[in-house]
Coordinates of C-alpha atoms and ligand atoms in Angstrom, one line a residue:
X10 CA -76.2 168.6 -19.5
X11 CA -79.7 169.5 -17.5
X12 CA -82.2 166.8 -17.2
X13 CA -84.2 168.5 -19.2
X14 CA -81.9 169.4 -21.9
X15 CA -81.1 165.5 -21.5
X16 CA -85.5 164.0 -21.6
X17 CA -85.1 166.8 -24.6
X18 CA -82.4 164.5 -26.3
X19 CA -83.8 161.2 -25.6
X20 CA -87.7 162.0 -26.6
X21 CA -89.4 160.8 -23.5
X22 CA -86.8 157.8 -23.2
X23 CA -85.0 156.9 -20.4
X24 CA -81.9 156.7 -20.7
X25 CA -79.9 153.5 -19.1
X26 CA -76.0 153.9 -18.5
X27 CA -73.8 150.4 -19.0
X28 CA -70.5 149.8 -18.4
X29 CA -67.9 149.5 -20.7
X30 CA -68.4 146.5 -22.8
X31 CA -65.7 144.7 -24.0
X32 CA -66.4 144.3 -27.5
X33 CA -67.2 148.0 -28.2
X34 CA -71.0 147.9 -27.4
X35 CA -70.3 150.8 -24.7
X36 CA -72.7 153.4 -23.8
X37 CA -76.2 155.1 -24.7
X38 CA -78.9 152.1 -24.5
X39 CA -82.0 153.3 -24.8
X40 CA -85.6 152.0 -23.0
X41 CA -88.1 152.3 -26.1
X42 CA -91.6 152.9 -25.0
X43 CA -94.5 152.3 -27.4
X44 CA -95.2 154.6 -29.6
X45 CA -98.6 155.3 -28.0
X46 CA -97.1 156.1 -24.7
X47 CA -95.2 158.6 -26.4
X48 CA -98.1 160.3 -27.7
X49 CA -98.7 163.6 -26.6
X50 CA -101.7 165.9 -27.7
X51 CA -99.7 169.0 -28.2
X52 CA -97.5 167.2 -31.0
X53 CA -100.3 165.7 -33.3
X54 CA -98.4 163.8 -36.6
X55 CA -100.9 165.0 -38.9
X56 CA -103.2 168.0 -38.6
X57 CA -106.3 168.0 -40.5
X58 CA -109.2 170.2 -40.2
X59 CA -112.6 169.0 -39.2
X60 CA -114.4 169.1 -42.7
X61 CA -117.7 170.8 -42.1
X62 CA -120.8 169.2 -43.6
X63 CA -119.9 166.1 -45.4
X64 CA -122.1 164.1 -45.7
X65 CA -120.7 160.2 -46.3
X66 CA -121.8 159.0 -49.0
X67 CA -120.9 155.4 -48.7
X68 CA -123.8 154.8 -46.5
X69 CA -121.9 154.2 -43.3
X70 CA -121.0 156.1 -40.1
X71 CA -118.6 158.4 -40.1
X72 CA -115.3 157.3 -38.7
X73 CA -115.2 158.1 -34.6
X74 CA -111.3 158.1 -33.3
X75 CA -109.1 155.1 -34.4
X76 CA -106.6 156.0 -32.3
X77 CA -103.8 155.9 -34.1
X78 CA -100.9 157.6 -32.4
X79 CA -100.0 161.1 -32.5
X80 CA -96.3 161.8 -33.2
X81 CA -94.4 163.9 -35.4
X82 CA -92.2 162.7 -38.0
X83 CA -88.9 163.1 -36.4
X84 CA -90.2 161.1 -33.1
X85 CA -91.7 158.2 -35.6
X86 CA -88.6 158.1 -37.4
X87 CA -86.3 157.8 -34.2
X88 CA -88.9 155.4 -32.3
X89 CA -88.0 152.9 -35.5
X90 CA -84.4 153.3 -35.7
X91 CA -83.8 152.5 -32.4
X92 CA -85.9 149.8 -32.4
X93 CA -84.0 148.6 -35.4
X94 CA -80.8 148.6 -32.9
X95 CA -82.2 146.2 -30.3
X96 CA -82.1 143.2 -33.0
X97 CA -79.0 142.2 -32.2
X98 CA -76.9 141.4 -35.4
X99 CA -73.5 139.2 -36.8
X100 CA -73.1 143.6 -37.8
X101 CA -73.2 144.4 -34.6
X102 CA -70.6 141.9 -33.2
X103 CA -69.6 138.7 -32.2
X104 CA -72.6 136.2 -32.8
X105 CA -70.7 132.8 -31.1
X106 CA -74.1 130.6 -31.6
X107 CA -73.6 126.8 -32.5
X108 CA -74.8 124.8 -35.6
X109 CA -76.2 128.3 -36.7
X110 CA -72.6 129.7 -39.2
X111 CA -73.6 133.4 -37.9
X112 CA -70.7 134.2 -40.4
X113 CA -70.4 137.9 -42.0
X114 CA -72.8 138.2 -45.1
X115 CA -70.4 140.4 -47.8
X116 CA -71.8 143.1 -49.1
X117 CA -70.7 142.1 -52.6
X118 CA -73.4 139.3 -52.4
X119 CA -75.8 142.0 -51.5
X120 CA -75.1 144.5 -54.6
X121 CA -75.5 141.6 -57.4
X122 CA -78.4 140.6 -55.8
X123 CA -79.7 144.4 -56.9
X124 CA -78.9 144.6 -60.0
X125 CA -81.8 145.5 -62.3
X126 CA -81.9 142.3 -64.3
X127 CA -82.1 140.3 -60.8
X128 CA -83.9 142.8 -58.9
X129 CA -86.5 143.4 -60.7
X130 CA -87.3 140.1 -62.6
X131 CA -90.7 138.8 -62.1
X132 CA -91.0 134.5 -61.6
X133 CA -94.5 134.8 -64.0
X134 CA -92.5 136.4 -67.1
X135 CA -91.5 133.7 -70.7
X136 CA -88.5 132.5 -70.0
X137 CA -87.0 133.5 -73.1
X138 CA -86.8 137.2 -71.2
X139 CA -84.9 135.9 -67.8
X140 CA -82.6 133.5 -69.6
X141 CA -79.5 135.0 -67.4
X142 CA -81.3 135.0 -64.4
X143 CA -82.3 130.8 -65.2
X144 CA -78.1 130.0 -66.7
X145 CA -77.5 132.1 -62.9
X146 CA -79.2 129.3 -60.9
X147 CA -78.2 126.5 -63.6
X148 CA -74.7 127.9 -62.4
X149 CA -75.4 127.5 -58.6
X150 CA -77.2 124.0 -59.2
X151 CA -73.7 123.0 -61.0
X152 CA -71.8 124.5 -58.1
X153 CA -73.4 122.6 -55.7
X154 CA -73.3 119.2 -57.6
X155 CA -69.4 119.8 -57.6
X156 CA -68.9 120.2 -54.0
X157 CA -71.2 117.5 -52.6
X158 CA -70.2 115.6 -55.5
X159 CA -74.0 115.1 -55.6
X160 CA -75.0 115.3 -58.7
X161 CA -78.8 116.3 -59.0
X162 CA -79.8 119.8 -57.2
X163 CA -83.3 120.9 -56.3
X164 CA -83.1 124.7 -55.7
X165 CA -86.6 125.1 -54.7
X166 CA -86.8 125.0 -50.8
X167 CA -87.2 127.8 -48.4
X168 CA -84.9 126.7 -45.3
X169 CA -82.9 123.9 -44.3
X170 CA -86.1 122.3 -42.4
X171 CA -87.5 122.5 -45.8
X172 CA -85.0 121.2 -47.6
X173 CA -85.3 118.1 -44.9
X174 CA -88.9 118.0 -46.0
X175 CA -87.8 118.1 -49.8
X176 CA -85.4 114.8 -49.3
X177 CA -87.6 113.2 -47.5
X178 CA -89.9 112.8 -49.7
X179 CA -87.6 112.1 -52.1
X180 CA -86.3 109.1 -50.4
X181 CA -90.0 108.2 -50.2
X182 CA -91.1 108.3 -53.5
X183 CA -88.0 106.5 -54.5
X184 CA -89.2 103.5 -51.8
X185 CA -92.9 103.8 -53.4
X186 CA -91.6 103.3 -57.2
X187 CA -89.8 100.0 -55.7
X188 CA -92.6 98.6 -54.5
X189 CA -90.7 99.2 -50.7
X190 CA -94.0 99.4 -48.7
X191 CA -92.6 97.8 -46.0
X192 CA -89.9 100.4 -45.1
X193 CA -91.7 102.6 -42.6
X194 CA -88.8 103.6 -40.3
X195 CA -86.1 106.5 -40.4
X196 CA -82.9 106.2 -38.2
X197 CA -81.8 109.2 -36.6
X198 CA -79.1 109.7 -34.4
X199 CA -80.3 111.2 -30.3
X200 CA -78.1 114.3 -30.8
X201 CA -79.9 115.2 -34.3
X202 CA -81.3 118.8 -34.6
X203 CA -85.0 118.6 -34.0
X204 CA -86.5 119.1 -37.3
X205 CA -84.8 115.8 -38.5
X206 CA -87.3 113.5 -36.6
X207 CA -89.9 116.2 -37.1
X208 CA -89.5 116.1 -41.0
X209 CA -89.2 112.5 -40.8
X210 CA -92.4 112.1 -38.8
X211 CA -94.2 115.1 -40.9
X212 CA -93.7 112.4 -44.1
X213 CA -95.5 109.6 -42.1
X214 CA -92.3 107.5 -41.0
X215 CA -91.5 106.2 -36.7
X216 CA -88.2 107.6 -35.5
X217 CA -85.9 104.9 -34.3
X218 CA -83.1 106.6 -31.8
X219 CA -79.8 105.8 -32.0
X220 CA -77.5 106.4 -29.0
X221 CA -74.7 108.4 -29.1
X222 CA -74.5 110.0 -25.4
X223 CA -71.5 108.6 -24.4
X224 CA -68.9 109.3 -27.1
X225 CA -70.9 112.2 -29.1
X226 CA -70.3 110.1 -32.2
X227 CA -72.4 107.5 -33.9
X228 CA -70.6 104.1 -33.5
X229 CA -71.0 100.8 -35.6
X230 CA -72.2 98.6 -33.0
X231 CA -75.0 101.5 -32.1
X232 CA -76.1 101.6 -35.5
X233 CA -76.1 97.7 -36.1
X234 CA -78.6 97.5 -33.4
X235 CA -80.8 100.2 -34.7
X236 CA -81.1 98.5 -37.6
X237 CA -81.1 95.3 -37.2
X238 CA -82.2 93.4 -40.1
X239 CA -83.1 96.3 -41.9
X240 CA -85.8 95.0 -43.7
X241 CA -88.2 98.5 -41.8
X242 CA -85.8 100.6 -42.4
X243 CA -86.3 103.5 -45.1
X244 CA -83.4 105.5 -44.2
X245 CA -81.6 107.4 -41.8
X246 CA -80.9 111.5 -40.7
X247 CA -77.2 112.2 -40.1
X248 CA -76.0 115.5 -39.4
X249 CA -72.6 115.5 -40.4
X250 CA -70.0 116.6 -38.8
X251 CA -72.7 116.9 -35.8
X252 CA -74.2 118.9 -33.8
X253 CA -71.3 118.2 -31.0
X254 CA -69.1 119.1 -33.9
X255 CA -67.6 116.2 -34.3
X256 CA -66.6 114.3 -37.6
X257 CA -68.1 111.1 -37.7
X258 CA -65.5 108.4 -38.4
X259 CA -67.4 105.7 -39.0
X260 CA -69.6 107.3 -41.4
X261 CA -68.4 105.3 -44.6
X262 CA -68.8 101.7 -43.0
X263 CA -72.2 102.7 -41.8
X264 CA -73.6 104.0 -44.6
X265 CA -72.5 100.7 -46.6
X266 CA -74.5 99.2 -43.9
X267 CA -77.4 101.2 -44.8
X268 CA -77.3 100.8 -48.3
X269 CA -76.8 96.7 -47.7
X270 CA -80.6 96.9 -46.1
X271 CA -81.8 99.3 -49.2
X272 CA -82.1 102.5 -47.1
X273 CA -80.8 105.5 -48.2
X274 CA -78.4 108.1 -46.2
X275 CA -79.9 111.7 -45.9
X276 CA -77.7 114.4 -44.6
X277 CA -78.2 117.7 -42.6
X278 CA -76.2 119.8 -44.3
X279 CA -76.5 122.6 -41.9
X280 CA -72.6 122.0 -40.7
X281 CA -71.1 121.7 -44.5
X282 CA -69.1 125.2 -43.7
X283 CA -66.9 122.9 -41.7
X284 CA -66.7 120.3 -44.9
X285 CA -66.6 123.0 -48.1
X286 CA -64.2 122.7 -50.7
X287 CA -62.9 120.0 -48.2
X288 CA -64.9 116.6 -48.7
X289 CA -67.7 116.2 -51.0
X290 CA -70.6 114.4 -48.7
X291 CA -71.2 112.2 -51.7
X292 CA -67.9 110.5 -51.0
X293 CA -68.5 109.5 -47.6
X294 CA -71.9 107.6 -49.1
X295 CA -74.5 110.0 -48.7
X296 CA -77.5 110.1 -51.1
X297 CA -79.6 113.1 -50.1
X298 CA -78.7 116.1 -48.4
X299 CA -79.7 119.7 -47.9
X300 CA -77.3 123.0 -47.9
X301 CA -78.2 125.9 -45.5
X302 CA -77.3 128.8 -48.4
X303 CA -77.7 131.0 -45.4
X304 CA -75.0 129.4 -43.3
X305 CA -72.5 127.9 -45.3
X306 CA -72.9 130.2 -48.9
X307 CA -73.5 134.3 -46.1
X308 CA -76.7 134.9 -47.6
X309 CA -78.8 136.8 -44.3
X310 CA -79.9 134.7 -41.7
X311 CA -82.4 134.7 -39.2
X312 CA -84.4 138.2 -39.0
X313 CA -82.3 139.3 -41.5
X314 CA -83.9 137.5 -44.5
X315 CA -85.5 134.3 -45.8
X316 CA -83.1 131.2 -45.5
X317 CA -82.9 128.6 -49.2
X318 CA -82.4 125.0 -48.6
X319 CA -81.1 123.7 -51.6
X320 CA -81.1 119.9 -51.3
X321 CA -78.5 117.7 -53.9
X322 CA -78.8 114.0 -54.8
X323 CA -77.3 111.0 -56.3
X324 CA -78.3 109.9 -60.1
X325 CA -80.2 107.2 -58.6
X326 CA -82.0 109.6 -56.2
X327 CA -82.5 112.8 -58.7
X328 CA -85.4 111.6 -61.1
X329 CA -87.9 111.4 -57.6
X330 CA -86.7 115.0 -56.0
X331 CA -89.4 118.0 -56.1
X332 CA -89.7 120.4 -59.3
X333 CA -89.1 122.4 -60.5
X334 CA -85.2 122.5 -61.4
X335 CA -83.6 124.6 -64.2
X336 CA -82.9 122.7 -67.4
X337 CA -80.7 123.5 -70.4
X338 CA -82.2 122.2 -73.5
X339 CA -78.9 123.2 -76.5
X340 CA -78.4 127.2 -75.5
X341 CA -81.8 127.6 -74.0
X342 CA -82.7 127.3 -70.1
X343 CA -86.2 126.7 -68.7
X344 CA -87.5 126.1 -65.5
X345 CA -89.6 122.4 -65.3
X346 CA -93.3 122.5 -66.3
X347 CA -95.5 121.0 -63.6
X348 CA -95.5 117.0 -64.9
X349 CA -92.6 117.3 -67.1
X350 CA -90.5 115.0 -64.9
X351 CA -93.4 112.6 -64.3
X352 CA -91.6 110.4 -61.4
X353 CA -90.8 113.8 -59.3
X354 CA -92.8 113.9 -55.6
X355 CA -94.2 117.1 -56.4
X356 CA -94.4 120.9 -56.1
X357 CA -93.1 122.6 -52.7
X358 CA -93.8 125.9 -53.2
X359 CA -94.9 128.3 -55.7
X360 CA -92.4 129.4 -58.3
X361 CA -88.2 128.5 -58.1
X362 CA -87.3 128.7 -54.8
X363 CA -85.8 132.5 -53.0
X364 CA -83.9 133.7 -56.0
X365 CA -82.1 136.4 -54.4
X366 CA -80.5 134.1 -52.3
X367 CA -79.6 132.1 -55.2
X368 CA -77.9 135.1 -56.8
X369 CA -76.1 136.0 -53.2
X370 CA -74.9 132.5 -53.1
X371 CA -74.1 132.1 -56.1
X372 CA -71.7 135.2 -55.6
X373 CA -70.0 134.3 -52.3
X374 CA -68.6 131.0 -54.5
X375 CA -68.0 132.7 -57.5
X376 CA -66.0 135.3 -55.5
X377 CA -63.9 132.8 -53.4
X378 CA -63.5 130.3 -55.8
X379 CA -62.8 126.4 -54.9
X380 CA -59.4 127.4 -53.3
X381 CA -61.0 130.0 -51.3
X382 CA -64.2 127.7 -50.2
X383 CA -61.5 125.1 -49.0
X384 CA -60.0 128.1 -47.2
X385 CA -63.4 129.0 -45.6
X386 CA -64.2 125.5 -43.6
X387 CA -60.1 124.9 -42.4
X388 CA -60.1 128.7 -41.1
X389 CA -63.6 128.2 -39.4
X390 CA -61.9 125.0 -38.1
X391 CA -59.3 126.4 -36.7
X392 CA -60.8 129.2 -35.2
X393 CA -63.3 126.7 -33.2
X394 CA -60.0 124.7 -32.1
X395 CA -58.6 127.6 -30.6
X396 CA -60.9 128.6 -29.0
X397 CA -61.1 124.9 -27.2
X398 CA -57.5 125.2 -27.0
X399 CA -58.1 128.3 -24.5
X400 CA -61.2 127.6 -22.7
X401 CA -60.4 123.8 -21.6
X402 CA -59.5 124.4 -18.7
X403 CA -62.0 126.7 -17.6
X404 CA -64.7 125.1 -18.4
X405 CA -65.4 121.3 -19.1
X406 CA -65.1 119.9 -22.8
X407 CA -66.5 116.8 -22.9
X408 CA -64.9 115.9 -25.9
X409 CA -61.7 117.2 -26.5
X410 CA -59.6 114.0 -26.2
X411 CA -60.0 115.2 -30.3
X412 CA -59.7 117.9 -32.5
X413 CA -63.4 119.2 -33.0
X414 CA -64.4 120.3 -36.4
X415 CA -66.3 124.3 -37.2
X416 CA -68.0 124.1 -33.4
X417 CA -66.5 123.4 -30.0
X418 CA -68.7 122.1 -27.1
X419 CA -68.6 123.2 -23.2
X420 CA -70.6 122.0 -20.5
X421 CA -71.5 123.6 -17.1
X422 CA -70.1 120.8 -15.2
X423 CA -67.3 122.8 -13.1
X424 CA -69.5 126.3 -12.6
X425 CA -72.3 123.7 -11.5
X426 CA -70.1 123.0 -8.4
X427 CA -71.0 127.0 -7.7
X428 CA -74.1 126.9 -8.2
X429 CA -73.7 128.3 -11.9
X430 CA -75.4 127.2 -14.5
X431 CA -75.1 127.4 -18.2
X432 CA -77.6 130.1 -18.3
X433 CA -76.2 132.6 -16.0
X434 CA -72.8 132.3 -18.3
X435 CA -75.4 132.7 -21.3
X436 CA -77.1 136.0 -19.5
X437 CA -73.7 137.2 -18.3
X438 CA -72.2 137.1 -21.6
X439 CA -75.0 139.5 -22.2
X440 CA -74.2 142.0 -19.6
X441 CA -70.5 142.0 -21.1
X442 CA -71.8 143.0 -24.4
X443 CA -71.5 139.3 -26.4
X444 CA -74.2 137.5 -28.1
X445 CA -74.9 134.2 -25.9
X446 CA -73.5 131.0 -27.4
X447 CA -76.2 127.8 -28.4
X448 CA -77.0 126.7 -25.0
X449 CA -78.8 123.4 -24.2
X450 CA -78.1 122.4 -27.3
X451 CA -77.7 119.2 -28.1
X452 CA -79.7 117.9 -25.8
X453 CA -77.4 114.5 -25.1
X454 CA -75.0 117.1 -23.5
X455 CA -76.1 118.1 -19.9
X456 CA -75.7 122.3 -19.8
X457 CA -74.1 122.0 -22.9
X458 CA -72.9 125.5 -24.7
X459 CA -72.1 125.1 -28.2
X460 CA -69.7 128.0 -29.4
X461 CA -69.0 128.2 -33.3
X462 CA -66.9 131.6 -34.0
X463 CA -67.0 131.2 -37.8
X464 CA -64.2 131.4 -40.0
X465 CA -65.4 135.1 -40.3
X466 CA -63.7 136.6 -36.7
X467 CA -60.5 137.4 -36.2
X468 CA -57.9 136.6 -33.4
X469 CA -58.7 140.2 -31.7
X470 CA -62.4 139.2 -31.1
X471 CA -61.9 135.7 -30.6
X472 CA -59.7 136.4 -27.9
X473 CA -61.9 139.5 -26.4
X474 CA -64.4 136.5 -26.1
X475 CA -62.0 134.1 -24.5
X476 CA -60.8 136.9 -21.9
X477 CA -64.5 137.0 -21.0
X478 CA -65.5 133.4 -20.9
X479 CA -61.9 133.0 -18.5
X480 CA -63.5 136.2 -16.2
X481 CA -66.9 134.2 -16.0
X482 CA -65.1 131.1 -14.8
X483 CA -63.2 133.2 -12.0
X484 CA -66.4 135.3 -11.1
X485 CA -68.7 131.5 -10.8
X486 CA -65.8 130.3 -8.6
X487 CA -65.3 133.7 -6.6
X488 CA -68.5 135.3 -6.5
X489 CA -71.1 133.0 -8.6
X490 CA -74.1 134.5 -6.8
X491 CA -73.3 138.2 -8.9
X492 CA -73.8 136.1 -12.3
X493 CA -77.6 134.8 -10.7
X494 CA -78.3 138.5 -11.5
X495 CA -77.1 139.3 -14.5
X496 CA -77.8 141.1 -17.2
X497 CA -78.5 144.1 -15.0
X498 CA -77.4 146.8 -17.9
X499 CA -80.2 145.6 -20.2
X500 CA -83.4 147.5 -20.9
X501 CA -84.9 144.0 -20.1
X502 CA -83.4 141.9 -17.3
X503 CA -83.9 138.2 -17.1
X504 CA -87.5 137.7 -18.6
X505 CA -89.7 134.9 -17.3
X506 CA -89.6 132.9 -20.9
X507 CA -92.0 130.4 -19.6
X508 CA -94.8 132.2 -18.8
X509 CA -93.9 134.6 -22.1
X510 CA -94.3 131.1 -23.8
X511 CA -97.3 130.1 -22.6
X512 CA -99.3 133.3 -21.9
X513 CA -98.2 136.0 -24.4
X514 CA -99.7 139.6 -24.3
X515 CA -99.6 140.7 -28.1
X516 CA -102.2 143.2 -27.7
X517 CA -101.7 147.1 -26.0
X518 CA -104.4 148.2 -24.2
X519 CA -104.9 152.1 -23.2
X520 CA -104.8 152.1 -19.3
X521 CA -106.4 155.0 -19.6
Ligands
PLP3 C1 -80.1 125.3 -38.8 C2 -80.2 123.8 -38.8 C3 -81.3 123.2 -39.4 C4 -82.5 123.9 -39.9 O1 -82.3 124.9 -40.9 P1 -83.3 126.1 -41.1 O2 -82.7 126.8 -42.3 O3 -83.2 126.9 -39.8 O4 -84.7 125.5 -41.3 C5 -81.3 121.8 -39.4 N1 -80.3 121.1 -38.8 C6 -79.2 121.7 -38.2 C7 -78.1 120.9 -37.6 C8 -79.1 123.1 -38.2 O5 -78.1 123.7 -37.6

């Protein structure tokens, strides 16, 4: 092929050649300029003629050039595929990062989700016209109750951080009907995901730490000094299993613990696809906690779509949580009237919550069923424990003197003595055509990388991943100062994130 026959091809791009990727990403990446820098006068998008003699008549002056850009329709529509193909996606491949479940989204969540009587209903119509869509998320709100054996379920927020917001306040307005004015304190474990102490701070309570560096899990003795007499304490935030992806043993004496001093036990539910169909979080004493629909339940994730943070309570806890919730009253569902539950702490949001998430949800259990649920968490179980199994020795696993549970946790410790760090295996990784695992996450482990596979991959590409991770340990012993470079196959090499961070350019400006 000419160059020119080749500039012809790519539409002003250049084109970058990688290597052969191990996972299949091999081949054409393209640079992507603006779509301004593309603009050429020869190849105008639209081509009216000058009108002659107009007068405006809306008083103003007439419009001088706004400088749109001037591209054809075949450029415009290429310039935004390929943009499309730089977001990165669990479609595109392997998407290893921690405490996040990038599992595969089925496409059967995706067609229920359209159908017409979904699709298209609108949150302001009577409910006597959307009475499937209300018995659909009186379904879901049942599903849920049966596997956190948590019996009242607030559909309404947005995101998990939300849902933290959601029991939060629960737990607070529960404290203010007791009279509890005197519990201003939350208990949160040091290797908690940050909005935990956020939310908790957000609804006017102090964080109290509680160490759990040494072990990764919370221990009695840790806890008993955290609370002490309890008499502050409110409640505590307890991802579980955590973010180091361990089970917490102890969870059940420390909750009674809790309850003793009249605080009540909120859980990040963010990990529950290890738990699912498995253990019902209300047995191990918890009294609040949220689901991640888009982790645990597929729906899309991240760029891909809005998240729903369902959260489910005890009895005790239900009568305080937000509104609205769906109701059936004889044959007849409605969604709660503003006031109708007087003792709830409020509206989040407007209307029920992201409905189309409730219908893909609702879908992924329907399709699986309970024995296929309980399936999901021991498969995504064992895919993380192989993949400890393999990489122990290659890289240092601070805790695996045990079984982990959905998520298995590395540290940079042995690369270190190389001069490798945790972010050249995350950027080389990158150059081998893998999505980076969570990396300096949690922050209790030093150069920690936190891999979660899913239960979603199969053996093929969890062991294309391994053979990598093995090739980065040999290359950081060999030859470390290679991965310092890396990604060099990228249309963007290693960016400088701080000063991205702190001094952004969001604006173009014509050089010319
Ligand atoms: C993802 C996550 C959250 C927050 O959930 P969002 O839906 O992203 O708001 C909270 N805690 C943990 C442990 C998580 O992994």
């Amino acid at each position: 092929m000419s160059d020119l026959a080749m500039n012809d091809n790519l539409d002003d791009n250049t084109m970058i050649k990688a290597p052969a990727m191990e996972d299949g990403n091999r081949g054409l990446h393209y640079e992507e300029n603006l779509l301004w820098e593309k603009e050429r006068a020869d190849r105008p998008g639209v081509d009216f003629p000058q009108p002659e003699g107009m007068k405006l008549r809306t008083g103003f002056e007439a419009r001088g050039d706004i400088g749109l850009p001037q591209n054809s329709e075949p450029q415009t529509v290429r310039h935004f595929v390929r943009l499309s193909t730089w977001n990165y996606s669990i479609d595109h491949g392997f998407f290893p990062l921690g405490s996040c479940t990038m599992k595969h989204n089925p496409r059967l969540n995706e067609k229920v989700a359209r159908l017409p009587g979904f699709a298209f209903a609108h949150p302001m119509q009577p409910a006597s016209t959307v009475q499937g869509a209300l018995a659909m998320m009186y379904e879901l709100q049942n599903w849920l109750a049966t596997l956190t054996g948590l019996p009242g379920v607030c559909l309404t927020p947005a995101a998990g951080a939300h849902g933290e917001l959601a029991g939060i306040m629960t737990i607070k307005k529960a404290h203010e009907v007791k009279g509890n004015t005197h519990k201003t304190v939350i208990l949160v474990p040091d290797s908690a995901h940050g909005t935990n102490p956020a939310t908790a701070a957000m609804c006017g309570y102090t964080i109290r730490s509680i160490p759990t560096r040494e072990t990764g899990r919370l221990t009695v003795e840790a806890f008993k000094e955290a609370l002490g007499d309890g008499n502050d304490v409110a409640g505590m935030m307890v991802t579980n299993p955590n973010t180091c992806g361990l089970f917490e043993k102890d969870i059940m004496e420390i909750a009674d613990l809790l309850h003793k001093a009249d605080g009540y036990f909120y859980c990040d539910g963010a990990n529950f696809n290890a738990l699912v169909g498995k253990v019902r979080p209300g047995d191990f004493g918890v009294d609040v906690m949220h689901i991640n629909l888009h982790k645990t339940f597929s729906t899309p994730h991240g760029g891909g779509g809005p998240g729903s943070g369902p959260i489910c309570t005890t009895e005790e806890l239900a009568p305080f949580m937000p509104s609205p919730i769906v109701i059936k009253d004889g044959e007849e569902f409605h969604l709660e009237e503003d006031g109708e539950r007087e003792t709830s702490c409020g509206r989040l949001r407007s209307f029920q919550g992201q409905f189309g998430m409730h219908v893909r949800a609702l879908t992924y259990m329907l399709s699986h069923g309970g024995d296929g649920l309980k399936q999901v968490s021991e498969d995504a179980v064992l895919n993380a424990n192989y993949i400890l199994s393999q990489l122990k020795d290659d890289f240092y696993a601070p805790f695996a003197d045990s079984p982990c549970m959905h998520e298995c946790i590395f540290t940079e410790r042995l690369q270190k003595e190389n001069g490798v760090t945790t972010l050249d295996v995350a950027k080389t990784l990158i150059e081998r055509g893998f999505h980076p695992m969570t990396v300096y996450f949690p922050l209790i482990v030093n150069g920690a990388m936190l891999i979660e596979p899913t239960e979603t991959e199969s053996k093929d590409s969890l062991d294309r991943f391994i053979t990598v991770m093995k090739d980065i340990a040999n290359e950081a012993k060999t030859n470390g100062d290679i991965l310092h470079e890396n990604p060099v196959s990228t249309p963007r090499r290693r960016l400088d994130e701080v000063q991205a961070a702190k001094e952004p350019i969001l604006r173009w400006k014509d050089a010319g």
